[in-house]
Amino acid sequence: MTSAIVVSGLHKSYGSTHALDGLDLDVATGEVHGFLGPNGAGKSTTIRVLLGLLRGDEGDVSLLGGDPWHDAAKLHRRLAYVPGDVNLWPNLTGGEVIDLLGRLRGGLDSKKRDDLLRRFDLDPTKKGRTYSKGNRQKVALVAALASDVELLILDEPTSGLDPLMEEVFRQCIEEERQHDRTVLLSSHILSEVEALCDRISIIRRGKVVETGTLSDLRHLTRTSIQAELAGTVNGLAQLPGVHDLDVEGNRVRCEVDTAQLDAVMRQLSASGIKSLVAQPPTLEELFLRHYEDDVAAEPEAALR
Amino acid sequence: MNDFVGTGTLVRLALRRDRILIPVWIVVFVITAAGSAQASIDLYPDVQSRIEAARTSNASPALVSLYGRIFDETSLGELSLFKLTAFGAVLVGLLAAMLVVRHTRTEEEAGRLELLSAGVVGRYAALAAALIVSSGTVVLIGLLSALALIGVGLPASGSLAFGLLWASAGLSFAGVGALTAQLTEGARTANGFTGIVLGVSYVLRAIGDSSADGKSEWVSWLSPIGWSQQIRAYAGDRFVVVLVPLAFMAVLVAASMALIRRRDVGAGLVRPRPGPATAAPSLRSPLALAWRLHRGSLYGWGFAFLLLGLLVGNIASNVDGFVTSDSAREMVEKLGGVNGITDAFLATEMGMVGLLASAFGIQAALRLRSEETALRAEPLLATGVSRAQWVGSHVLVALFGTAVLILVAGLGSGISSGASLGNMGHQVPRMLAAAAVQLPAIWLVTGLVVVLFGFAPKLVTGAWVLFGIFLLIGQFGSIFDLPQSVMNLSPYGHTPRLPGGDFSVAPVIWLTAIAAGLTGAGFAGFRRRDVG
């Protein structure tokens, strides 16, 4: 399997702030890759380096087999980019911007363009300054999705879209996946990433701290178990990998390291299971686990 | 009164944001007034020398249309400051109007005013705050300038009248800014309208002041700049004239408030209409986009430059009417007869037109930076457009636009002066050549913008400061008796004086070479730096 994007040991600082601190990223050709992290973690900086808009201080970056800084214009014909903050020219209509950006990339599928305009319910005759934030976002999305390119780089593309439009966006990305297009989807919306992405990289303070498929990542975390038993529980607390154990008569709640699930289930069934609820970890929990330190450091942002 | 709630807070916000801009402008105006007066006092020690200088100036149509008439030939104060009367009024007016737009429409367009309006802020608060800040600034400029002039040794009453003259121009244009800010959704267009009103005001008073036999003097009274001049500082001190600009401002502010009452936040008077759903086939390159973004303003400027050219040519053909006194006639003979003085006038005016055209070039090239900071460059540079192509698109429009403007003005002046002198076939090519030689200096100043954009993007608006310095050197360098080495810093000083003067090809070539070098360096700088 080839890689559309390979980044290794990327550093970028602005004055004294380290935006990227040795970032590694690998996006395989044909996959939808989630790039997950809170605001300010370095997602947009990484994407700007990938687009050759910023020059990395250190590290190697390869995009579609080329160097994004030196071959910028050549590589850009093969990709489409949707910025997180879309600003349009005040006196150009949305339709004009879509056509212009498409042509500058080297071609637009006009049938697809019309289809997307209809699906996103976007009026292309309005002038740039009269669009709302969500509609500006749609202009950039239509321009990108209607272009015939190998790679889509989307930086928080659904910010400002309503839930209905988010659904349309998900369908569109699903279709892109079926056409074997590579997608790098930066987001902080966990459900979106969970629903769309083959693989995920979690970025934290300029570094990728976790990469893999959702199930890979789940494996690293805990499943939550709720059970009602026939008899009393015994020996559960002594088992490795059991956390937050809470016993109330015959009711048991606990968090179990996914690797130790089998041993815990045997122990429970020994007492006779009357009912059982097992929940896989949500992406949210995965995510929070990596950010717990940050959250703890900021009392106002405490989540519980 | 509820409609004005929050004005005080907004005034403080505006002062906080402009805490550097406003004091710098005040100091610049005060120093320019005092410095210019001081230099002239030493230059004209006795009444006789003043009368001579005033008569010479009044006899020159170039000077009269540029600066206005000297009403009292014996007045030291007027002679010292007449160059700063209309000119300074334009600049104070520009500052006042831009301050108002900056704190009203610019905020509204950016959506920040909406954020404030959701709090306890009345409907008129933003406009009131902007007007208070703007009026306060120009009144302070007037007052401090008056004190400085008294300090230099000029009569107190005249000095106060002069300060009032500047401030009243500022008040008039604060009103203009208030109104233009209501008309469109874009601050850029609002400033454009203000510029047009300023230009028309300046030209109207030029027509009135330079009317040969005084027949069309009333035209000056149609212009806010004219009203300021009619206060006649140091030549009668007609303080009561200030009522005209005050009434003008009051009417415009009332009109602006009426418009605010009728419109929604964020909307202009002119409702935007739907445009085409698809782009024209030609909109397929960065250059096509740049042309699309600049063309409206270029059409406007082009029309203004054609009028300006026609006007200049027309005044030039009336030169004879100015030469009324014997001493003036004698001076004209020295300068090479009526033809010589016509040419001298046209050459001076062409230099001025060149300065104005540079302003378009600077503004067009600065679009690079505003596109970048507005995040509109990023999506373009993420397509197949290279950095050089993108920078080139705006630079090309700036260079082409300035060439069009100056040549249109040259053509206009050639046609109108040729028509009345009866030698159009001779005059049109001469004026086109006189226009064309301005280009290297204009392009050099555009190149300064590009080089700053490439290497020090945060300082790019410093190009206006450099332009201002060149302008001051050209206009006031000789008054201040600056050394030649300083005078040489201004590219405009090296432009051959055409028509009538000697044409040497050397300065044209090296000015062009420097312009090309600066522009090329700017391209290279931008290729190496981060975007955003």
PDB file of N, CA, C and O in Angstrom, chain A residues 34 36 188-195 197 200 202 212-214 217-218 221 280-290:
ATOM      1  N   GLY A  34      -8.783  10.416   9.621  1.00  0.00           N
ATOM      2  CA  GLY A  34      -9.238  11.448  10.548  1.00  0.00           C
ATOM      3  C   GLY A  34      -8.060  12.076  11.261  1.00  0.00           C
ATOM      4  O   GLY A  34      -7.181  11.378  11.751  1.00  0.00           O
ATOM      5  N   LEU A  36      -7.464  14.302  14.312  1.00  0.00           N
ATOM      6  CA  LEU A  36      -8.314  14.688  15.422  1.00  0.00           C
ATOM      7  C   LEU A  36      -7.529  15.456  16.476  1.00  0.00           C
ATOM      8  O   LEU A  36      -6.444  15.041  16.864  1.00  0.00           O
ATOM      9  N   HIS A 188     -12.668  18.306  15.034  1.00  0.00           N
ATOM     10  CA  HIS A 188     -12.744  18.028  16.463  1.00  0.00           C
ATOM     11  C   HIS A 188     -14.114  17.458  16.789  1.00  0.00           C
ATOM     12  O   HIS A 188     -14.491  17.364  17.942  1.00  0.00           O
ATOM     13  N   ILE A 189     -14.860  17.146  15.732  1.00  0.00           N
ATOM     14  CA  ILE A 189     -16.170  16.546  15.952  1.00  0.00           C
ATOM     15  C   ILE A 189     -16.016  15.033  15.902  1.00  0.00           C
ATOM     16  O   ILE A 189     -15.797  14.429  14.851  1.00  0.00           O
ATOM     17  N   LEU A 190     -16.113  14.406  17.095  1.00  0.00           N
ATOM     18  CA  LEU A 190     -15.735  13.004  17.223  1.00  0.00           C
ATOM     19  C   LEU A 190     -16.669  12.087  16.452  1.00  0.00           C
ATOM     20  O   LEU A 190     -16.239  11.154  15.782  1.00  0.00           O
ATOM     21  N   SER A 191     -17.976  12.376  16.497  1.00  0.00           N
ATOM     22  CA  SER A 191     -18.926  11.485  15.836  1.00  0.00           C
ATOM     23  C   SER A 191     -18.671  11.458  14.329  1.00  0.00           C
ATOM     24  O   SER A 191     -18.792  10.431  13.678  1.00  0.00           O
ATOM     25  N   GLU A 192     -18.293  12.609  13.797  1.00  0.00           N
ATOM     26  CA  GLU A 192     -18.013  12.692  12.368  1.00  0.00           C
ATOM     27  C   GLU A 192     -16.835  11.801  11.994  1.00  0.00           C
ATOM     28  O   GLU A 192     -16.905  11.001  11.058  1.00  0.00           O
ATOM     29  N   VAL A 193     -15.787  11.897  12.773  1.00  0.00           N
ATOM     30  CA  VAL A 193     -14.594  11.106  12.511  1.00  0.00           C
ATOM     31  C   VAL A 193     -14.903   9.618  12.699  1.00  0.00           C
ATOM     32  O   VAL A 193     -14.519   8.775  11.886  1.00  0.00           O
ATOM     33  N   GLU A 194     -15.651   9.338  13.740  1.00  0.00           N
ATOM     34  CA  GLU A 194     -16.003   7.951  14.026  1.00  0.00           C
ATOM     35  C   GLU A 194     -16.800   7.338  12.874  1.00  0.00           C
ATOM     36  O   GLU A 194     -16.608   6.202  12.486  1.00  0.00           O
ATOM     37  N   ALA A 195     -17.712   8.137  12.316  1.00  0.00           N
ATOM     38  CA  ALA A 195     -18.572   7.616  11.257  1.00  0.00           C
ATOM     39  C   ALA A 195     -17.837   7.478   9.932  1.00  0.00           C
ATOM     40  O   ALA A 195     -18.162   6.608   9.134  1.00  0.00           O
ATOM     41  N   CYS A 197     -14.133   7.744   9.196  1.00  0.00           N
ATOM     42  CA  CYS A 197     -12.714   7.524   8.943  1.00  0.00           C
ATOM     43  C   CYS A 197     -12.290   6.077   9.069  1.00  0.00           C
ATOM     44  O   CYS A 197     -12.744   5.354   9.948  1.00  0.00           O
ATOM     45  N   ILE A 200      -7.328   6.925  12.108  1.00  0.00           N
ATOM     46  CA  ILE A 200      -7.374   8.176  12.849  1.00  0.00           C
ATOM     47  C   ILE A 200      -5.998   8.490  13.407  1.00  0.00           C
ATOM     48  O   ILE A 200      -5.282   7.575  13.838  1.00  0.00           O
ATOM     49  N   ILE A 202      -4.498  11.054  16.348  1.00  0.00           N
ATOM     50  CA  ILE A 202      -4.855  12.047  17.365  1.00  0.00           C
ATOM     51  C   ILE A 202      -3.643  12.930  17.615  1.00  0.00           C
ATOM     52  O   ILE A 202      -2.545  12.433  17.880  1.00  0.00           O
ATOM     53  N   GLY A 212      -4.147   4.855  14.252  1.00  0.00           N
ATOM     54  CA  GLY A 212      -4.609   3.505  13.954  1.00  0.00           C
ATOM     55  C   GLY A 212      -6.064   3.498  13.551  1.00  0.00           C
ATOM     56  O   GLY A 212      -6.687   4.552  13.447  1.00  0.00           O
ATOM     57  N   THR A 213      -6.605   2.278  13.312  1.00  0.00           N
ATOM     58  CA  THR A 213      -8.033   2.181  13.032  1.00  0.00           C
ATOM     59  C   THR A 213      -8.752   2.383  14.352  1.00  0.00           C
ATOM     60  O   THR A 213      -8.152   2.279  15.429  1.00  0.00           O
ATOM     61  N   LEU A 214     -10.033   2.617  14.269  1.00  0.00           N
ATOM     62  CA  LEU A 214     -10.789   2.836  15.493  1.00  0.00           C
ATOM     63  C   LEU A 214     -10.697   1.611  16.397  1.00  0.00           C
ATOM     64  O   LEU A 214     -10.548   1.734  17.615  1.00  0.00           O
ATOM     65  N   LEU A 217      -7.425   1.396  18.178  1.00  0.00           N
ATOM     66  CA  LEU A 217      -7.359   2.355  19.280  1.00  0.00           C
ATOM     67  C   LEU A 217      -8.221   1.882  20.445  1.00  0.00           C
ATOM     68  O   LEU A 217      -7.864   2.071  21.606  1.00  0.00           O
ATOM     69  N   ARG A 218      -9.345   1.263  20.086  1.00  0.00           N
ATOM     70  CA  ARG A 218     -10.231   0.798  21.147  1.00  0.00           C
ATOM     71  C   ARG A 218      -9.547  -0.256  21.979  1.00  0.00           C
ATOM     72  O   ARG A 218      -9.761  -0.364  23.176  1.00  0.00           O
ATOM     73  N   THR A 221      -7.935   0.695  25.033  1.00  0.00           N
ATOM     74  CA  THR A 221      -8.669   1.331  26.132  1.00  0.00           C
ATOM     75  C   THR A 221      -9.609   0.356  26.815  1.00  0.00           C
ATOM     76  O   THR A 221      -9.516  -0.853  26.633  1.00  0.00           O
ATOM     77  N   PRO A 280     -18.435  -0.617  24.255  1.00  0.00           N
ATOM     78  CA  PRO A 280     -17.072  -0.349  23.784  1.00  0.00           C
ATOM     79  C   PRO A 280     -16.758   1.110  24.097  1.00  0.00           C
ATOM     80  O   PRO A 280     -17.666   1.933  24.207  1.00  0.00           O
ATOM     81  N   PRO A 281     -15.486   1.439  24.197  1.00  0.00           N
ATOM     82  CA  PRO A 281     -15.135   2.825  24.485  1.00  0.00           C
ATOM     83  C   PRO A 281     -15.533   3.711  23.307  1.00  0.00           C
ATOM     84  O   PRO A 281     -15.380   3.320  22.155  1.00  0.00           O
ATOM     85  N   THR A 282     -16.086   4.864  23.595  1.00  0.00           N
ATOM     86  CA  THR A 282     -16.372   5.800  22.508  1.00  0.00           C
ATOM     87  C   THR A 282     -15.083   6.526  22.168  1.00  0.00           C
ATOM     88  O   THR A 282     -14.122   6.554  22.953  1.00  0.00           O
ATOM     89  N   LEU A 283     -15.102   7.113  20.990  1.00  0.00           N
ATOM     90  CA  LEU A 283     -13.937   7.878  20.573  1.00  0.00           C
ATOM     91  C   LEU A 283     -13.692   9.019  21.557  1.00  0.00           C
ATOM     92  O   LEU A 283     -12.568   9.418  21.825  1.00  0.00           O
ATOM     93  N   GLU A 284     -14.806   9.473  22.084  1.00  0.00           N
ATOM     94  CA  GLU A 284     -14.733  10.558  23.040  1.00  0.00           C
ATOM     95  C   GLU A 284     -13.864  10.183  24.239  1.00  0.00           C
ATOM     96  O   GLU A 284     -13.034  10.971  24.696  1.00  0.00           O
ATOM     97  N   GLU A 285     -14.078   8.957  24.706  1.00  0.00           N
ATOM     98  CA  GLU A 285     -13.286   8.521  25.854  1.00  0.00           C
ATOM     99  C   GLU A 285     -11.820   8.382  25.495  1.00  0.00           C
ATOM    100  O   GLU A 285     -10.922   8.749  26.253  1.00  0.00           O
ATOM    101  N   LEU A 286     -11.596   7.855  24.262  1.00  0.00           N
ATOM    102  CA  LEU A 286     -10.228   7.740  23.774  1.00  0.00           C
ATOM    103  C   LEU A 286      -9.536   9.089  23.781  1.00  0.00           C
ATOM    104  O   LEU A 286      -8.408   9.259  24.229  1.00  0.00           O
ATOM    105  N   PHE A 287     -10.296   9.999  23.258  1.00  0.00           N
ATOM    106  CA  PHE A 287      -9.810  11.346  23.066  1.00  0.00           C
ATOM    107  C   PHE A 287      -9.536  12.003  24.412  1.00  0.00           C
ATOM    108  O   PHE A 287      -8.463  12.558  24.652  1.00  0.00           O
ATOM    109  N   LEU A 288     -10.523  11.865  25.291  1.00  0.00           N
ATOM    110  CA  LEU A 288     -10.379  12.496  26.592  1.00  0.00           C
ATOM    111  C   LEU A 288      -9.202  11.922  27.355  1.00  0.00           C
ATOM    112  O   LEU A 288      -8.515  12.625  28.075  1.00  0.00           O
ATOM    113  N   ARG A 289      -8.971  10.613  27.154  1.00  0.00           N
ATOM    114  CA  ARG A 289      -7.869   9.997  27.877  1.00  0.00           C
ATOM    115  C   ARG A 289      -6.570  10.719  27.550  1.00  0.00           C
ATOM    116  O   ARG A 289      -5.721  10.933  28.408  1.00  0.00           O
ATOM    117  N   HIS A 290      -6.449  11.103  26.273  1.00  0.00           N
ATOM    118  CA  HIS A 290      -5.206  11.765  25.876  1.00  0.00           C
ATOM    119  C   HIS A 290      -5.138  13.209  26.331  1.00  0.00           C
ATOM    120  O   HIS A 290      -4.077  13.799  26.358  1.00  0.00           O
TER     121      HIS A 290
END
